[in-house]
mmCIF file of C-alpha atoms in Angstrom:
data_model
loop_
_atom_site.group_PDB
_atom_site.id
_atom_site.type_symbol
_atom_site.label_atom_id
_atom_site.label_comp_id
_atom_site.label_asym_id
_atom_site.label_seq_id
_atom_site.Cartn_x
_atom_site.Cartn_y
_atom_site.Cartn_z
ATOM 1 C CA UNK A 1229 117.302 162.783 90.740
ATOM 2 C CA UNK A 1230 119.181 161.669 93.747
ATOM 3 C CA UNK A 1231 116.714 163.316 96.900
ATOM 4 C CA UNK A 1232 116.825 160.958 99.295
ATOM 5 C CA UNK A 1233 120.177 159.259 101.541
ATOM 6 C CA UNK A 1234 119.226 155.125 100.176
ATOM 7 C CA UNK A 1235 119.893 156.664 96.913
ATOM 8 C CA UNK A 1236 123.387 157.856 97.953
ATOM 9 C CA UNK A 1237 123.719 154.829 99.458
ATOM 10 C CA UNK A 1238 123.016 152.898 96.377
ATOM 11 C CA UNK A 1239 124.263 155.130 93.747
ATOM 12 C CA UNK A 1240 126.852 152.985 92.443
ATOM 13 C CA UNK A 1241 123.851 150.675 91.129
ATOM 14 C CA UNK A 1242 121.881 153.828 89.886
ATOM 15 C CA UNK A 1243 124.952 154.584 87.836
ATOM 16 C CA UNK A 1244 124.511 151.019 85.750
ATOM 17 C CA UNK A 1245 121.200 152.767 84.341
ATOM 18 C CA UNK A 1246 121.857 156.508 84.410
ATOM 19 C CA UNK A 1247 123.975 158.747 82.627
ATOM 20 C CA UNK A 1248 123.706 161.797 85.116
ATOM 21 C CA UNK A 1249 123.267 162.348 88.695
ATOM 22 C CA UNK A 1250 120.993 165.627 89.703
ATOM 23 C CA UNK A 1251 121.355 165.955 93.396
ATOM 24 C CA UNK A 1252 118.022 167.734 94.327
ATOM 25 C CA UNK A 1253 119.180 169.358 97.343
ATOM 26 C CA UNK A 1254 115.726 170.728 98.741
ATOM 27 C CA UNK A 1255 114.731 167.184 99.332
ATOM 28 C CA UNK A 1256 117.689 165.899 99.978
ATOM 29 C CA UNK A 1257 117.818 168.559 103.022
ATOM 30 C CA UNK A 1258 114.589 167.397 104.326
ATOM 31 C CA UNK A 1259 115.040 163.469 104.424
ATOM 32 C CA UNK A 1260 118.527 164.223 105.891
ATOM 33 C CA UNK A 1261 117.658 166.399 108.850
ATOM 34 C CA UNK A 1262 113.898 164.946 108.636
ATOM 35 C CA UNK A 1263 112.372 168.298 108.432
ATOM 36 C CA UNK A 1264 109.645 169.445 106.624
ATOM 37 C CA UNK A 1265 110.332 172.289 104.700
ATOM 38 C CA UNK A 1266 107.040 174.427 105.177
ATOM 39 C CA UNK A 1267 107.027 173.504 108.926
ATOM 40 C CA UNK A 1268 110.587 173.846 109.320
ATOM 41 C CA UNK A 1269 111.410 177.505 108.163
ATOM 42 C CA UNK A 1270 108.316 179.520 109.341
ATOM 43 C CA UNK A 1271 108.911 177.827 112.749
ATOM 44 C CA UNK A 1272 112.182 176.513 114.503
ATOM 45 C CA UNK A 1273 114.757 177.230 111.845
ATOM 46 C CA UNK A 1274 114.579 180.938 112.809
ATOM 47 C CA UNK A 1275 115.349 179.962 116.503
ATOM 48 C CA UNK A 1276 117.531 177.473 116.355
ATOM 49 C CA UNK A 1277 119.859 179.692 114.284
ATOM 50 C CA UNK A 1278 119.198 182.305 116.793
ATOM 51 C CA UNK A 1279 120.355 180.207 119.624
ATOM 52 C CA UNK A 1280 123.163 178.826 117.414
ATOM 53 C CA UNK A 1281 121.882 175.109 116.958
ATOM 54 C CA UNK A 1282 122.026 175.471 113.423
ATOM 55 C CA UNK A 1283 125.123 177.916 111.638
ATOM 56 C CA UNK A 1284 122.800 178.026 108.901
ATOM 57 C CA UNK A 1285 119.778 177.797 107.570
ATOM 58 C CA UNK A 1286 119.867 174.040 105.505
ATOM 59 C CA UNK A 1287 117.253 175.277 103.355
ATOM 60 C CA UNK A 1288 119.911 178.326 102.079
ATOM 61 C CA UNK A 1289 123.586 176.447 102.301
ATOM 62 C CA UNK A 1290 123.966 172.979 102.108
ATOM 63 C CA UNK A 1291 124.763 171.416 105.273
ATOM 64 C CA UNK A 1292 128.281 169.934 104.169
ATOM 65 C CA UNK A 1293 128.622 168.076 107.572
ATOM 66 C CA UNK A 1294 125.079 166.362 106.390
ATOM 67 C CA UNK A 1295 123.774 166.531 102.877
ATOM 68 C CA UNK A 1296 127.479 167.395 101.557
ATOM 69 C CA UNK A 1297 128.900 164.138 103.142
ATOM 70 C CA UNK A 1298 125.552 162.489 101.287
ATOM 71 C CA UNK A 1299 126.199 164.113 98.260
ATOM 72 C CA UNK A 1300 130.074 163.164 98.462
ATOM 73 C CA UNK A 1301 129.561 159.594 99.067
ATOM 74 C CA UNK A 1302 126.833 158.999 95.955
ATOM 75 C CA UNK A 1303 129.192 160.610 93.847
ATOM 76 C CA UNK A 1304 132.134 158.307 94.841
ATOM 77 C CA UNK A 1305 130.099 155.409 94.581
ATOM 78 C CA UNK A 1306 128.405 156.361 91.265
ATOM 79 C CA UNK A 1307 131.817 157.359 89.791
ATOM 80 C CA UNK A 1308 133.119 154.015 90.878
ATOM 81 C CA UNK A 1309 130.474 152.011 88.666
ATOM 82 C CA UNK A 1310 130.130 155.323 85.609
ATOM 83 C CA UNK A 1311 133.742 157.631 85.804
ATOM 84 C CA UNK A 1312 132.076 159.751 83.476
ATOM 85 C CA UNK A 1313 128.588 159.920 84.876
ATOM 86 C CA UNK A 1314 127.662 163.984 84.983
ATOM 87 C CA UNK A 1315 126.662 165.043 88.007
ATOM 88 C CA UNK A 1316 125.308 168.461 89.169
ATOM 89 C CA UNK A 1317 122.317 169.798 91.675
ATOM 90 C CA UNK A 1318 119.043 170.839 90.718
ATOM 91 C CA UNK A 1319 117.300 173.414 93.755
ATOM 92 C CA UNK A 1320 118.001 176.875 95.336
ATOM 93 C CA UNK A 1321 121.023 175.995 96.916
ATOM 94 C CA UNK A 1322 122.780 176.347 93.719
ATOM 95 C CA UNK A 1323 121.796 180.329 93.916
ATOM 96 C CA UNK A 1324 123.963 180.589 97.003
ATOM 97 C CA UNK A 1325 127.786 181.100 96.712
ATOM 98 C CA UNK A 1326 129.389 178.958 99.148
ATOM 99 C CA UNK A 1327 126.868 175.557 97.980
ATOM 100 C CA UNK A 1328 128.316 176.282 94.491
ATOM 101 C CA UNK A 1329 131.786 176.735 95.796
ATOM 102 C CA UNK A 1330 131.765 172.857 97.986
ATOM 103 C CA UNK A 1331 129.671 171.597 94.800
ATOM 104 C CA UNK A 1332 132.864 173.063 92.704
ATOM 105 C CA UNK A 1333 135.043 171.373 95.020
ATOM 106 C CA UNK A 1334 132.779 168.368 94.886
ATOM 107 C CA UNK A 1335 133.560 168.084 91.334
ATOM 108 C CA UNK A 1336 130.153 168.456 89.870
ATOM 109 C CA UNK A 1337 129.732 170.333 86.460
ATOM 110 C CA UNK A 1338 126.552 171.945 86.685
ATOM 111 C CA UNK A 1339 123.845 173.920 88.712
ATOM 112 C CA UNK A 1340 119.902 174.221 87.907
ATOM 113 C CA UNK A 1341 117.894 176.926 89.801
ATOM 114 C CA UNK A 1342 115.402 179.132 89.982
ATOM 115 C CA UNK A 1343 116.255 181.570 87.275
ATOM 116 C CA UNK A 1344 116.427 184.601 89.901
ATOM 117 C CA UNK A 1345 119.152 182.812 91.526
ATOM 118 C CA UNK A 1346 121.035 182.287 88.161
ATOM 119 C CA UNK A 1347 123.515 185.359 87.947
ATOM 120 C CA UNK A 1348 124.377 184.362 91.734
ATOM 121 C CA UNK A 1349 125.174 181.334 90.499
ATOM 122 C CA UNK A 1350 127.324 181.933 87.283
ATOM 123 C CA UNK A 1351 129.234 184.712 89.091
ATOM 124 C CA UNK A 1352 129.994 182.075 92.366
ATOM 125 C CA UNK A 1353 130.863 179.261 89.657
ATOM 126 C CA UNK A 1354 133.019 181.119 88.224
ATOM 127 C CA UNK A 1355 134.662 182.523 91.384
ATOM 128 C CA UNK A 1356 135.140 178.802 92.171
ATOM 129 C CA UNK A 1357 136.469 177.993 89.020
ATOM 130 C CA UNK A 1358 139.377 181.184 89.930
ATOM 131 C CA UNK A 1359 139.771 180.480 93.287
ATOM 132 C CA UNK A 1360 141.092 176.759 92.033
ATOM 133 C CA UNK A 1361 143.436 178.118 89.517
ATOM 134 C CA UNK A 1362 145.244 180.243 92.160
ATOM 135 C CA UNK A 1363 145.553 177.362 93.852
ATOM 136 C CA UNK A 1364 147.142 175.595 91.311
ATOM 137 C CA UNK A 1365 150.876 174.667 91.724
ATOM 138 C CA UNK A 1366 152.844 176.813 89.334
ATOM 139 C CA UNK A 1367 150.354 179.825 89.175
ATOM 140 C CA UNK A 1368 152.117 182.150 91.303
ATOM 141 C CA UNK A 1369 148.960 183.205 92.718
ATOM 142 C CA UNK A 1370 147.692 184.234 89.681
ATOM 143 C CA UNK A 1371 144.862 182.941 87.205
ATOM 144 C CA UNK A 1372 145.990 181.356 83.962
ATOM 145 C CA UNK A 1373 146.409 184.016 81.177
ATOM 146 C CA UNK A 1374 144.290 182.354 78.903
#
């Protein structure tokens, strides 16, 4: 489990030993911002998104300015030490559509979450997984015909 920023920081030395990165983004969220969850969101969170401090709640979308830079740098440094190394994120943000979409984009292959949050997240994974195939060059716009 990578939860907290040293381990981005040293990921490409956690790669020597392990086979697969699980970003657990709950705690990852709190050591990054240095908020408590349970204090956090039943106090300030609701007013600083209010007054606009925060676009959104950290605890709902990853914070790609933030965690997602975290995130992005242990997996460049792990994949520099492990190319293969699997890497995916274990925690609610992987029930909401546009973490799934910048993990897609990321480049990690897999999501664990509560299993409420599951269909969100099969249904935005494979949204992701179209939206990159229009992109494609060659595709005309249009998903492969496979």
């Amino acid at each position: 489990m990578i939860e907290l920023p040293r381990a981005c920081l040293v990921a490409h030395r956690i790669a020597e030993y392990a086979e697969f990165f699980s970003f657990g983004t709950n705690d990852l969220t709190q050591t990054v911002f240095g908020y408590s969850r349970d204090d956090a969101e039943g106090s300030f969170i609701p007013v600083y998104l209010d007054r606009k401090i925060l676009r959104e709640d950290p605890f709902q979308v990853i914070d790609q300015d933030g965690v997602g830079e975290m995130m992005r740098m242990a997996l460049e440094r792990g994949r520099s030490t492990r190319a293969d190394i699997k890497v995916g994120i274990c925690g609610e943000h992987g029930g909401d559509p546009s973490s799934v979409q910048y993990c897609h984009e990321l480049g990690l292959e897999y999501v664990s979450c509560s299993p409420f949050r599951v269909p969100i997240a099969r249904l935005a994974a494979a949204q992701s997984v179209l939206k990159e195939k229009e992109k494609s060059p060659g595709s005309g716009g249009k998903p492969d015909q496979d």
